[in-house]
XYZ file of C-alpha atoms in Angstrom:
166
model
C 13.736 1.627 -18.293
C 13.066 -2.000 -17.493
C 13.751 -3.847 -14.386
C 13.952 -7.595 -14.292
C 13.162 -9.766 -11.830
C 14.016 -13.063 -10.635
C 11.232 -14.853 -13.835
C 9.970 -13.847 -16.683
C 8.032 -10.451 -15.023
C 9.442 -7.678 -16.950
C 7.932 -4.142 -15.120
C 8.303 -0.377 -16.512
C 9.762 1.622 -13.999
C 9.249 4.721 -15.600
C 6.745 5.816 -12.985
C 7.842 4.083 -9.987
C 10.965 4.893 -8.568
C 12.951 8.196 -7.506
C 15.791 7.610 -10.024
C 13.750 8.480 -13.528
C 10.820 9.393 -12.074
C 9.177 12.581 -13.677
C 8.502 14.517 -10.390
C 10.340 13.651 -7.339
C 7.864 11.828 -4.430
C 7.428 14.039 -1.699
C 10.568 13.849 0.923
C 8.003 12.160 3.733
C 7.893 8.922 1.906
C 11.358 9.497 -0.374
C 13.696 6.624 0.399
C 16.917 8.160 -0.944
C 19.723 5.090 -1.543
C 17.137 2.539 -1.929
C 15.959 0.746 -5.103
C 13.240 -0.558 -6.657
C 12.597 -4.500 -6.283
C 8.551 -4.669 -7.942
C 5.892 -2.618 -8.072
C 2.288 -3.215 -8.331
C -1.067 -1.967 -8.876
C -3.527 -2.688 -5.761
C -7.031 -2.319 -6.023
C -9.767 -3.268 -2.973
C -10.939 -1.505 -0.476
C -10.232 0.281 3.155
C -12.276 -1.054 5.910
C -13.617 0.642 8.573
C -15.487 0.476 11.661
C -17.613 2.895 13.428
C -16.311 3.580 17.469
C -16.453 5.844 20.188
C -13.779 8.558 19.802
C -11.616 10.155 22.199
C -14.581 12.272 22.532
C -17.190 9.744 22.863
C -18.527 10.589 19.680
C -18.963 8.226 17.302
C -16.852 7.963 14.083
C -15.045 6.043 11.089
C -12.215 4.243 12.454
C -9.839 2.853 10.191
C -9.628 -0.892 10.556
C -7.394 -3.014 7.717
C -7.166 -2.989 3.895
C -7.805 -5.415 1.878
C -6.345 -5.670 -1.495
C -5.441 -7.648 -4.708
C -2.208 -7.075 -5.883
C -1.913 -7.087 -10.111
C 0.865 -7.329 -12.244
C 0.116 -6.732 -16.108
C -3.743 -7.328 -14.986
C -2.917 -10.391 -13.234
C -3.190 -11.381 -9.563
C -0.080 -12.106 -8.249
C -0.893 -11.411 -4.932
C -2.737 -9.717 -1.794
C -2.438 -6.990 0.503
C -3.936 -7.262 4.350
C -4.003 -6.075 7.586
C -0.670 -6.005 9.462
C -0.173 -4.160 6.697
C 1.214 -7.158 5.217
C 2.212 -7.815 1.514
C 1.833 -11.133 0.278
C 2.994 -12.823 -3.385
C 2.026 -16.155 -4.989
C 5.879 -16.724 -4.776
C 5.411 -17.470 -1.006
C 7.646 -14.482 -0.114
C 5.670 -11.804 2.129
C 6.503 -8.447 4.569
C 4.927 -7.035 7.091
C 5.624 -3.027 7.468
C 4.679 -0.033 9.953
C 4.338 3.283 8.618
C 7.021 5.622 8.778
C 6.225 8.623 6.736
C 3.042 10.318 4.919
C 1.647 12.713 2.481
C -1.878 13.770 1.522
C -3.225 12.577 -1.177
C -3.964 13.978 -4.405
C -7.416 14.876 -3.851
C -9.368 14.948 -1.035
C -11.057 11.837 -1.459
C -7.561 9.417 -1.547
C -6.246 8.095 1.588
C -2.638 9.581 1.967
C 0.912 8.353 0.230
C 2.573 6.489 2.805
C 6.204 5.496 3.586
C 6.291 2.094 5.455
C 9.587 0.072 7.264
C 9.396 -3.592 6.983
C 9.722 -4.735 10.192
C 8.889 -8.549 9.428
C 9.388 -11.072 6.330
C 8.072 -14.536 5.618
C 8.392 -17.065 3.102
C 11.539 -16.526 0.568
C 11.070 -15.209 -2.934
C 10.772 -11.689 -4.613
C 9.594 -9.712 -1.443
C 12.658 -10.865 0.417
C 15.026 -8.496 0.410
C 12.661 -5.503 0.558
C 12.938 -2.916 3.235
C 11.130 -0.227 2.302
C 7.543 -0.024 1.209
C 5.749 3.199 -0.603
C 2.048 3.343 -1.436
C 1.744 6.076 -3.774
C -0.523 6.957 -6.483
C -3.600 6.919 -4.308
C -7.354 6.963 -5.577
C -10.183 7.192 -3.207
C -10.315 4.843 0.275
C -11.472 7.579 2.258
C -14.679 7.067 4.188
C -16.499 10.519 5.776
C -20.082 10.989 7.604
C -21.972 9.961 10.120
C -22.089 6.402 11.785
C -24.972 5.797 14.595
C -24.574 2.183 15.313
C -20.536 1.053 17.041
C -19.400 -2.005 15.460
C -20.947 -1.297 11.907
C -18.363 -1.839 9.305
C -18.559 -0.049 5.683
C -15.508 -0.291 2.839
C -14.398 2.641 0.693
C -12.951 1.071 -2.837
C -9.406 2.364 -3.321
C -6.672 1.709 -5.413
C -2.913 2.234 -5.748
C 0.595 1.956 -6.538
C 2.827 0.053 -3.985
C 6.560 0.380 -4.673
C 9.099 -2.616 -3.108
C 12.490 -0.886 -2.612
C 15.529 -2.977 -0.826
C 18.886 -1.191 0.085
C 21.569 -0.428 -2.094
């Protein structure tokens, strides 16, 4: 199955959305009546910072992504803090997460369900409302820090998944 959109992009949706897809996403980050609008591959890396925890300990703190969204191996866009998506078309949405589930393994920051709660620009990304990051592949960062305000990255990748109403 095929899904057009508004150019010449032609994307297999095989593996993307709930209608067709072999296994079912898990209900946390399902968004039942929605449909798919784009998906893309993201690869980059999760940021983080060491701070003072609740405890006073220090640890990992998760700070902002940073991404390059690909489409057939081509850039076609980034991914940011905000969490905000962002296309060459000029179209972009910022989200807030609204569901979760682990990841596959333990080393893959979790599948996530996220709202759009703002838009920008008008092109492809305009009508979404939902986004899911699925597919996950490492980004998680464990051990020690000793100094606050150290950063490190942890390469990830994954699948984000543009759904609009209807």
């Amino acid at each position: 199955m095929f899904i057009k959109l508004a150019g010449p992009t032609l994307l297999l949706a095989a593996l993307i959305g709930p209608a067709g897809a072999a296994e079912p996403l898990p209900e946390a980050i399902a968004a039942p009546g929605e449909s798919v609008v784009l998906s893309l591959h993201a690869e980059g890396a999760q940021v983080y910072e060491c701070k003072a925890g609740p405890d006073g300990k220090l640890a990992w703190a998760f700070r902002e992504p940073i991404a390059t969204l690909l489409s057939d191996g081509k850039t076609i866009g980034r991914h940011y803090a905000g969490p905000n998506w962002e296309l060459a078309d000029g179209s972009a949405v910022v989200a807030k997460a609204a569901g979760n589930a682990p990841g596959t393994t333990v080393a893959d920051i979790p599948w996530l369900k996220l709202e759009v709660t703002a838009r920008r620009g008008s092109g492809v990304l305009t009508p979404v409302t939902t986004v899911q990051r699925i597919n996950t592949h490492g980004g998680k960062l464990d051990g020690a820090c000793d100094k606050a305000g150290e950063f490190r990255s942890a390469p990830y990748s994954a699948e984000y998944v543009f759904l609009k109403k209807g």
